[in-house]
Short mmCIF file of C-alpha atoms and ligand atoms in Angstrom, two decimals:
data_model
loop_
_atom_site.label_atom_id
_atom_site.label_comp_id
_atom_site.label_asym_id
_atom_site.label_seq_id
_atom_site.Cartn_x
_atom_site.Cartn_y
_atom_site.Cartn_z
CA MET A 157 115.72 76.22 115.77
CA SER A 158 112.12 76.10 116.84
CA ASP A 159 109.38 77.49 114.67
CA GLN A 160 108.76 80.01 117.50
CA LYS A 161 112.06 81.83 117.00
CA LEU A 162 110.10 84.99 116.04
CA PHE A 163 109.35 85.45 119.75
CA THR A 164 112.95 85.13 120.92
CA SER A 165 115.38 87.94 121.64
CA VAL A 166 117.83 89.29 119.10
CA GLN A 167 120.88 91.54 119.20
CA VAL A 168 120.54 94.73 117.16
CA GLY A 169 123.45 97.15 117.43
CA LYS A 170 124.35 97.09 121.09
CA GLN A 171 120.81 96.34 122.17
CA GLU A 172 119.11 93.09 123.01
CA LEU A 173 115.56 93.25 121.64
CA LYS A 174 112.89 91.21 123.39
CA ASN A 175 111.48 89.72 120.20
CA ARG A 176 111.95 89.79 116.44
CA LEU A 177 108.76 91.64 115.56
CA ALA A 178 109.21 95.28 114.60
CA MET A 179 106.64 97.97 114.01
CA ALA A 180 107.39 99.31 110.52
CA PRO A 181 107.55 103.07 109.90
CA MET A 182 104.14 104.64 109.26
CA THR A 183 103.25 108.22 108.44
CA ARG A 184 99.98 109.05 110.22
CA ASN A 185 99.73 112.85 109.70
CA ARG A 186 98.63 113.73 113.21
CA ALA A 187 101.12 116.49 114.16
CA HIS A 188 98.36 119.10 114.09
CA ASN A 189 100.38 122.14 115.13
CA GLU A 190 102.53 124.91 113.69
CA ALA A 191 105.73 123.30 114.96
CA LYS A 192 104.94 119.93 113.36
CA ALA A 193 105.88 118.35 116.68
CA PRO A 194 104.50 115.10 118.13
CA ILE A 195 101.50 115.63 120.39
CA GLU A 196 99.90 113.78 123.31
CA LEU A 197 98.29 111.31 120.90
CA HIS A 198 101.69 110.21 119.58
CA ARG A 199 102.71 109.31 123.13
CA THR A 200 99.71 107.06 123.57
CA TYR A 201 99.98 105.52 120.10
CA TYR A 202 103.64 104.56 120.32
CA SER A 203 103.66 103.50 123.97
CA GLN A 204 100.65 101.25 123.29
CA ARG A 205 102.93 99.41 120.83
CA ALA A 206 105.98 99.12 123.11
CA SER A 207 105.75 95.31 123.18
CA ALA A 208 107.33 95.30 119.70
CA GLY A 209 110.95 94.21 119.75
CA LEU A 210 111.59 97.49 117.96
CA ILE A 211 109.38 100.41 116.94
CA ILE A 212 110.47 102.40 113.90
CA SER A 213 108.84 105.82 113.98
CA GLU A 214 106.86 107.41 111.22
CA GLY A 215 109.07 109.16 108.67
CA ALA A 216 110.24 112.35 110.40
CA GLN A 217 111.36 115.11 108.04
CA VAL A 218 114.98 116.15 108.59
CA SER A 219 114.28 119.75 107.52
CA PRO A 220 111.34 121.95 106.49
CA GLN A 221 112.49 121.31 102.90
CA GLY A 222 112.14 117.55 103.45
CA MET A 223 108.40 117.76 104.15
CA GLY A 224 105.98 116.42 101.56
CA TYR A 225 102.72 115.71 103.33
CA ILE A 226 100.44 117.54 105.72
CA ASP A 227 101.06 117.37 109.49
CA THR A 228 104.04 115.03 109.53
CA ALA A 229 106.17 115.34 112.65
CA GLY A 230 109.75 116.49 112.05
CA ILE A 231 113.05 116.03 113.84
CA HIS A 232 114.80 119.31 113.02
CA SER A 233 113.57 121.86 115.61
CA PRO A 234 113.77 122.18 119.41
CA GLU A 235 109.95 121.94 119.73
CA GLN A 236 109.97 118.69 117.80
CA VAL A 237 112.80 117.28 119.94
CA GLU A 238 110.81 118.20 123.06
CA GLY A 239 107.73 116.47 121.67
CA TRP A 240 109.66 113.32 120.81
CA LYS A 241 111.31 113.32 124.26
CA LYS A 242 107.91 112.78 125.82
CA VAL A 243 107.12 109.98 123.38
CA LEU A 244 110.42 108.27 124.13
CA ARG A 245 109.97 108.65 127.90
CA ASP A 246 106.65 106.81 127.66
CA VAL A 247 107.95 104.13 125.29
CA HIS A 248 111.02 103.49 127.47
CA GLN A 249 108.88 103.33 130.60
CA LYS A 250 107.18 100.34 128.98
CA GLU A 251 110.58 98.90 128.04
CA GLY A 252 110.11 99.63 124.37
CA VAL A 253 112.96 100.33 121.97
CA MET A 254 112.44 102.89 119.24
CA TYR A 255 114.32 104.18 116.21
CA CYS A 256 113.56 107.40 114.35
CA GLN A 257 113.07 107.20 110.60
CA LEU A 258 114.92 110.10 108.96
CA TRP A 259 112.97 111.28 105.93
CA HIS A 260 113.40 113.71 103.08
CA CYS A 261 110.60 113.57 100.51
CA GLY A 262 112.52 115.44 97.83
CA ARG A 263 110.29 115.88 94.80
CA VAL A 264 107.34 114.06 96.39
CA SER A 265 106.19 117.38 97.77
CA HIS A 266 104.32 120.52 96.92
CA THR A 267 105.11 124.24 96.77
CA CYS A 268 102.73 124.75 99.71
CA PHE A 269 105.28 123.00 101.99
CA GLN A 270 108.20 124.96 100.50
CA ASP A 271 107.13 128.57 101.12
CA GLY A 272 105.88 128.70 97.54
CA GLY A 273 109.22 127.53 96.09
CA ALA A 274 109.96 124.32 94.22
CA PRO A 275 110.67 121.08 96.09
CA VAL A 276 114.18 119.75 95.51
CA SER A 277 115.40 116.53 93.93
CA SER A 278 118.32 115.08 92.00
CA SER A 279 116.72 116.40 88.80
CA SER A 280 113.79 118.52 87.66
CA LYS A 281 111.60 115.52 86.77
CA ASN A 282 108.14 115.66 88.34
CA ALA A 283 107.15 112.67 90.49
CA GLY A 284 103.82 112.59 88.68
CA GLY A 285 102.11 111.70 91.93
CA GLN A 286 99.77 113.19 94.47
CA SER A 287 100.70 115.32 97.43
CA PHE A 288 98.49 115.32 100.55
CA THR A 289 98.18 119.08 101.20
CA PRO A 290 95.98 121.25 103.43
CA ASN A 291 93.70 121.53 100.37
CA GLY A 292 93.44 117.78 99.89
CA PHE A 293 95.29 115.74 97.28
CA GLU A 294 97.08 117.86 94.68
CA PRO A 295 99.55 116.93 91.92
CA THR A 296 103.18 116.95 93.07
CA SER A 297 104.98 120.18 92.09
CA ASP A 298 107.83 120.42 89.57
CA PRO A 299 111.07 120.07 91.52
CA ARG A 300 114.39 121.77 90.91
CA ALA A 301 117.70 119.90 90.91
CA LEU A 302 119.89 120.46 93.96
CA SER A 303 123.24 122.04 93.10
CA THR A 304 126.32 120.00 94.03
CA GLY A 305 126.92 122.30 97.00
CA GLU A 306 123.32 122.01 98.18
CA VAL A 307 123.62 118.22 98.28
CA GLN A 308 126.09 118.71 101.12
CA ASP A 309 123.54 120.90 102.94
CA VAL A 310 120.99 118.10 102.78
CA ILE A 311 123.55 115.63 104.11
CA ASP A 312 124.20 118.05 106.97
CA ASP A 313 120.46 118.17 107.66
CA PHE A 314 120.43 114.38 108.01
CA ARG A 315 123.44 114.55 110.31
CA ALA A 316 121.79 117.17 112.53
CA ALA A 317 118.49 115.29 112.53
CA ALA A 318 120.26 112.10 113.63
CA GLY A 319 121.83 114.01 116.51
CA ASN A 320 118.43 115.47 117.41
CA ALA A 321 116.92 111.99 117.43
CA ILE A 322 119.48 110.75 119.94
CA GLU A 323 118.98 113.89 122.03
CA ALA A 324 115.25 113.16 122.03
CA GLY A 325 115.99 109.70 123.45
CA PHE A 326 115.58 107.51 120.37
CA ASP A 327 117.66 104.33 120.56
CA GLY A 328 118.81 104.72 116.98
CA VAL A 329 117.88 106.06 113.56
CA GLN A 330 116.80 104.62 110.26
CA VAL A 331 117.77 106.37 107.03
CA HIS A 332 114.74 106.24 104.74
CA GLY A 333 116.22 104.98 101.52
CA ALA A 334 112.96 103.53 100.19
CA ASN A 335 109.66 104.30 98.44
CA GLY A 336 110.76 106.88 95.89
CA TYR A 337 111.85 109.62 98.29
CA LEU A 338 115.06 111.67 98.02
CA VAL A 339 117.56 108.83 98.43
CA GLU A 340 115.90 106.83 95.64
CA GLN A 341 115.68 110.00 93.54
CA PHE A 342 119.48 109.92 93.51
CA LEU A 343 119.78 106.14 93.15
CA HIS A 344 117.45 105.59 90.21
CA ASP A 345 118.43 106.46 86.66
CA SER A 346 114.76 106.95 85.77
CA ILE A 347 114.99 110.17 87.85
CA ASN A 348 118.66 111.09 88.29
CA ASP A 349 120.04 112.76 85.14
CA ARG A 350 122.91 114.59 86.86
CA THR A 351 126.31 115.08 85.32
CA ASP A 352 128.18 115.84 88.56
CA ARG A 353 129.68 113.28 90.94
CA TYR A 354 126.17 112.33 92.14
CA GLY A 355 124.97 111.20 88.69
CA GLY A 356 125.89 108.79 85.91
CA SER A 357 127.47 105.54 87.06
CA ILE A 358 126.00 103.31 89.77
CA GLU A 359 128.81 104.38 92.06
CA ASN A 360 127.97 108.05 91.49
CA ARG A 361 124.23 107.59 91.94
CA ALA A 362 124.84 105.73 95.20
CA ARG A 363 127.28 108.39 96.45
CA PHE A 364 124.54 110.49 98.06
CA LEU A 365 123.31 107.50 100.08
CA PHE A 366 126.78 106.59 101.29
CA GLU A 367 127.84 110.15 102.13
CA LEU A 368 124.60 110.50 104.02
CA LEU A 369 125.22 107.26 105.94
CA ASP A 370 128.77 108.40 106.71
CA ALA A 371 127.46 111.66 108.17
CA VAL A 372 124.76 109.97 110.25
CA ILE A 373 127.19 107.33 111.51
CA GLU A 374 129.73 109.99 112.43
CA GLU A 375 127.00 111.66 114.48
CA VAL A 376 125.37 108.70 116.25
CA GLY A 377 127.56 105.63 115.66
CA THR A 378 127.16 102.68 113.34
CA GLU A 379 125.51 100.55 116.04
CA ARG A 380 122.62 103.04 116.15
CA THR A 381 122.24 103.49 112.39
CA SER A 382 120.00 101.42 110.15
CA LEU A 383 118.79 101.70 106.59
CA ARG A 384 115.55 100.93 104.77
CA LEU A 385 115.65 99.99 101.08
CA SER A 386 112.85 98.92 98.73
CA PRO A 387 114.79 97.67 95.67
CA SER A 388 111.75 96.62 93.65
CA ASN A 389 109.12 99.16 94.66
CA LEU A 390 107.48 101.39 92.10
CA MET A 391 106.14 103.91 94.60
CA ASN A 392 106.92 107.45 93.38
CA THR A 393 109.54 106.09 90.96
CA GLU A 394 109.99 104.04 87.81
CA ASN A 395 112.99 102.51 89.53
CA ASP A 396 116.29 101.80 87.80
CA SER A 397 117.18 100.24 84.45
CA GLN A 398 119.96 98.19 86.12
CA SER A 399 118.15 97.65 89.39
CA LYS A 400 119.81 94.38 90.38
CA ALA A 401 123.32 95.66 89.68
CA LEU A 402 122.55 98.87 91.58
CA TYR A 403 121.25 97.19 94.72
CA GLU A 404 123.87 94.45 94.64
CA TYR A 405 126.50 97.19 94.56
CA ILE A 406 124.87 98.91 97.55
CA ILE A 407 124.59 95.73 99.58
CA ARG A 408 128.14 94.63 98.85
CA LYS A 409 129.42 98.05 99.89
CA LEU A 410 127.35 97.89 103.08
CA ASN A 411 129.04 94.55 103.82
CA ALA A 412 132.50 95.84 103.07
CA ASP A 413 132.47 99.28 104.68
CA TYR A 414 129.57 99.46 107.16
CA GLU A 415 128.28 97.59 110.13
CA LEU A 416 124.73 98.87 110.36
CA SER A 417 122.58 97.82 113.29
CA PHE A 418 120.24 96.34 110.69
CA LEU A 419 119.13 96.61 107.08
CA GLU A 420 115.40 96.56 106.36
CA LEU A 421 114.37 95.29 102.93
CA VAL A 422 110.84 95.97 101.71
CA GLU A 423 109.06 93.53 99.39
CA PRO A 424 107.25 94.95 96.38
CA LEU A 425 103.49 94.82 96.80
CA ALA A 426 102.74 95.84 93.18
CA ASP A 427 102.54 93.72 90.06
CA LEU A 428 105.99 93.70 88.42
CA ASP A 429 105.01 92.03 85.14
CA GLU A 430 106.12 95.04 83.11
CA HIS A 431 109.38 95.42 85.04
CA PRO A 432 111.43 92.30 84.37
CA GLN A 433 114.61 94.05 85.58
CA LEU A 434 113.29 94.12 89.17
CA ALA A 435 113.70 91.24 91.62
CA ARG A 436 110.26 89.83 92.37
CA ASP A 437 111.19 88.41 95.74
CA VAL A 438 113.51 90.93 97.34
CA LEU A 439 114.51 88.87 100.38
CA GLU A 440 115.03 85.74 98.33
CA TYR A 441 117.17 87.64 95.80
CA TYR A 442 119.15 90.12 97.91
CA GLY A 443 119.11 88.41 101.32
CA PRO A 444 121.97 86.02 100.49
CA PHE A 445 124.19 88.98 99.52
CA TYR A 446 123.91 90.64 102.92
CA ASP A 447 126.12 89.66 105.85
CA GLY A 448 124.53 91.73 108.63
CA VAL A 449 121.24 91.75 110.56
CA LEU A 450 118.32 91.68 108.11
CA MET A 451 114.77 92.81 108.70
CA THR A 452 112.15 91.92 106.12
CA ASN A 453 108.91 93.82 105.50
CA GLY A 454 105.90 93.78 103.25
CA GLY A 455 102.79 91.64 103.26
CA TYR A 456 103.76 89.33 106.12
CA ASP A 457 101.25 87.56 108.32
CA ARG A 458 101.83 85.34 111.35
CA ALA A 459 102.58 82.16 109.40
CA SER A 460 104.93 83.72 106.87
CA ALA A 461 106.75 85.69 109.58
CA LEU A 462 107.21 82.59 111.73
CA SER A 463 108.62 80.64 108.83
CA VAL A 464 110.93 83.33 107.41
CA VAL A 465 112.58 83.74 110.81
CA ALA A 466 112.62 80.01 111.61
CA GLU A 467 114.29 79.35 108.26
CA GLU A 468 116.84 82.05 109.14
CA LYS A 469 116.21 84.03 105.96
CA ALA A 470 115.88 87.17 108.10
CA GLU A 471 116.53 87.99 111.75
CA MET A 472 113.45 90.19 112.12
CA VAL A 473 110.11 90.95 110.43
CA SER A 474 108.45 94.35 110.49
CA PHE A 475 104.71 94.89 110.23
CA ALA A 476 103.00 98.11 109.25
CA ARG A 477 99.26 97.65 108.81
CA LEU A 478 98.97 94.80 111.31
CA PHE A 479 100.78 96.80 114.00
CA LEU A 480 98.69 99.84 113.19
CA ALA A 481 95.54 97.86 114.00
CA ASN A 482 96.92 95.62 116.77
CA PRO A 483 98.80 97.44 119.51
CA ASP A 484 99.57 94.07 121.14
CA LEU A 485 100.57 92.26 117.95
CA PRO A 486 103.37 90.15 119.53
CA GLU A 487 101.00 88.77 122.17
CA ARG A 488 98.27 88.11 119.60
CA PHE A 489 100.76 86.26 117.41
CA GLU A 490 102.14 84.26 120.31
CA ARG A 491 98.65 83.20 121.36
CA ASN A 492 97.53 82.85 117.75
CA ALA A 493 94.62 85.10 118.66
CA PRO A 494 92.33 86.89 116.18
CA LEU A 495 93.47 90.25 114.80
CA ASN A 496 91.77 93.64 114.51
CA GLU A 497 91.33 94.75 110.89
CA PRO A 498 93.10 97.99 109.87
CA ASP A 499 90.71 100.77 108.81
CA GLN A 500 92.16 102.53 105.77
CA GLN A 501 89.87 105.54 106.21
CA THR A 502 91.80 106.58 109.31
CA PHE A 503 95.37 105.86 108.15
CA TYR A 504 96.26 109.47 107.34
CA GLY A 505 95.18 112.47 109.41
CA GLY A 506 92.41 112.77 111.99
CA GLY A 507 92.63 112.18 115.72
CA ALA A 508 92.34 109.26 118.11
CA LYS A 509 89.91 107.31 115.93
CA GLY A 510 91.84 104.61 114.09
CA TYR A 511 95.01 105.69 115.90
CA THR A 512 94.89 104.99 119.61
CA ASP A 513 91.51 103.23 119.89
CA TYR A 514 92.25 99.79 118.45
CA PRO A 515 91.45 97.37 121.28
CA PHE A 516 93.97 95.19 123.11
CA LEU A 517 93.10 91.52 123.55
CA GLU A 518 91.60 91.90 127.03
CA GLU A 519 89.40 94.79 125.85
CA ALA A 520 88.19 92.69 122.95
CA GLY A 521 86.63 90.30 125.50
CA GLU A 522 87.05 86.56 125.76
CA VAL A 523 88.96 85.42 122.69
CA GLU A 524 88.79 82.21 120.81
CA VAL A 525 92.46 81.28 120.52
CA GLU A 526 93.10 79.07 117.54
CA ALA A 527 95.37 76.07 117.86
CA GLY A 528 98.65 76.00 116.00
C1 LIG B 826 99.61 104.26 106.87
C2 LIG B 826 100.96 103.91 106.30
C3 LIG B 826 102.00 104.81 106.38
C4 LIG B 826 103.27 104.49 105.91
N1 LIG B 826 104.30 105.37 106.09
C5 LIG B 826 105.58 104.99 105.82
C6 LIG B 826 106.68 105.80 106.21
O1 LIG B 826 106.54 106.87 106.83
N2 LIG B 826 107.92 105.35 105.90
C7 LIG B 826 108.14 104.16 105.25
O2 LIG B 826 109.29 103.80 105.00
N3 LIG B 826 107.10 103.38 104.88
C8 LIG B 826 105.84 103.74 105.19
N4 LIG B 826 104.81 102.89 104.90
C9 LIG B 826 105.08 101.57 104.32
C10 LIG B 826 105.14 100.49 105.42
O3 LIG B 826 106.19 100.72 106.32
C11 LIG B 826 105.29 99.08 104.83
O4 LIG B 826 106.46 99.02 104.05
C12 LIG B 826 104.10 98.62 103.99
O5 LIG B 826 102.86 99.00 104.58
C13 LIG B 826 104.11 97.11 103.80
O6 LIG B 826 104.12 96.46 105.07
P1 LIG B 826 102.82 95.72 105.69
O7 LIG B 826 102.39 94.69 104.67
O8 LIG B 826 103.27 95.10 106.98
O9 LIG B 826 101.74 96.76 105.89
C14 LIG B 826 103.51 103.22 105.31
C15 LIG B 826 102.44 102.32 105.21
C16 LIG B 826 101.20 102.63 105.70
C17 LIG B 826 100.09 101.61 105.62
#
C-alpha cells in the first residue's frame, strides 16, 4: 500500500469516511450559558474542521453530575440537544462526519458543579488534581463512592445521552474510557477499592465499562459506538498495578463480544520511568491484540501518521492540538504545507480567539509547499 494511505477512505461502522485523519476530542470550555449548550461559535469551530475523516466532539457530560470543568457542553438536556443539532447540521452540510464523546468526570470535579454536594466515583479517594471552576483552578473535591444501585443510574445516564446524541444528528458516540475519568476510576485498582461486583478482580473492575457499553449499544447500535482508552496514561490516576493484564482482558473481551465501530488508543505523553508496569508504546503493545478498526492518538505529526497507517498498525490517526490549530489539517498534510502553531493560552475558555480564527491555507497567503 502506498505511503499516502492516510488520505484514502476507510469504513467505520456503516460509514465510509473520506480519509483516515480524525479530529481528537477536545474540551474547549466555551458553552457560556446556563444550559451548558453549544453556541454559535461551536458551529463555526466544528464545521471549519469538517474535512476530517471523522470529528470526535469535545467530552460532553452525560448528566449534571458528570460535569467537572467550567462551561463544558453537555448532552443530557433538550437545550443541549437543540444546540448540537445546529452544529451537526452545519458539519453535515460540509459532508463532515461527527461522533459525540460521552463523558462523566466522576471525582475529577468540584462541589461547585454538584450543587454543593460531593462528586461521585468508585471510591472516596480524592483525585488530588485541579478543577477548572468559575473561581479559577481549585483542588478537586473529596468524592463519595457510588452505591451499587447508583452505578445503574449512571449507566442509564450514558444510555440516555447516547440516544440524545443520535437525536441531535451525531453519526455515532464515543464512550470516554480514558484520562482518569469515571470509567478509569472503576478500572484502576489505585482508585477502586469496592467490595461489590464492581470492585476486586479485573473482571469486576471492568464490569462498569462493559455494562455501560452494553447500554449504549442497545440504544444506538454497535456500528455507531466507539471507545477511547488510554492504558498507560497517568492523567488524574495512578493507573493500575496489573495494567497490562487489565487492558489485555478488556481488549480480548471487545474482540469476543463486541464489534465497535472503532477503538481509539491514546499513547502516554508522560515519562513512565517510575511505572514499569505500564506499556510504553500503547499501539505497539496492545494493537496486535485487537481485531477491529483501530485509531491511534497522541503526539503524531505528518510523518509518523503517514507511516503508522502505511504500515497498517492502525486504520486511523487522530490529532488534537494540530487539528485545534489547523482547521484544514488534511489538506495541509496532503500538500505538506506549513502548519499553524497551537496557542495554549486559548485552549480552555474564552471566545473566538484561538478557537475559530486559526487561518486556512488560502488565508495564510502564498505558501511554500515542501517537497516530500
Ligand atoms: C485542549 C485540549 C482538550 C482536550 N480535551 C479532551 C477531551 O475532552 N476528551 C479526551 O478524551 N481527550 C481530551 N484531550 C486529549 C486529546 O484528545 C489528545 O489525547 C492529546 O492532546 C494528545 O493528542 P495530540 O498529540 O494530537 O494533541 C484534550 C487535549 C487538549 C489539548
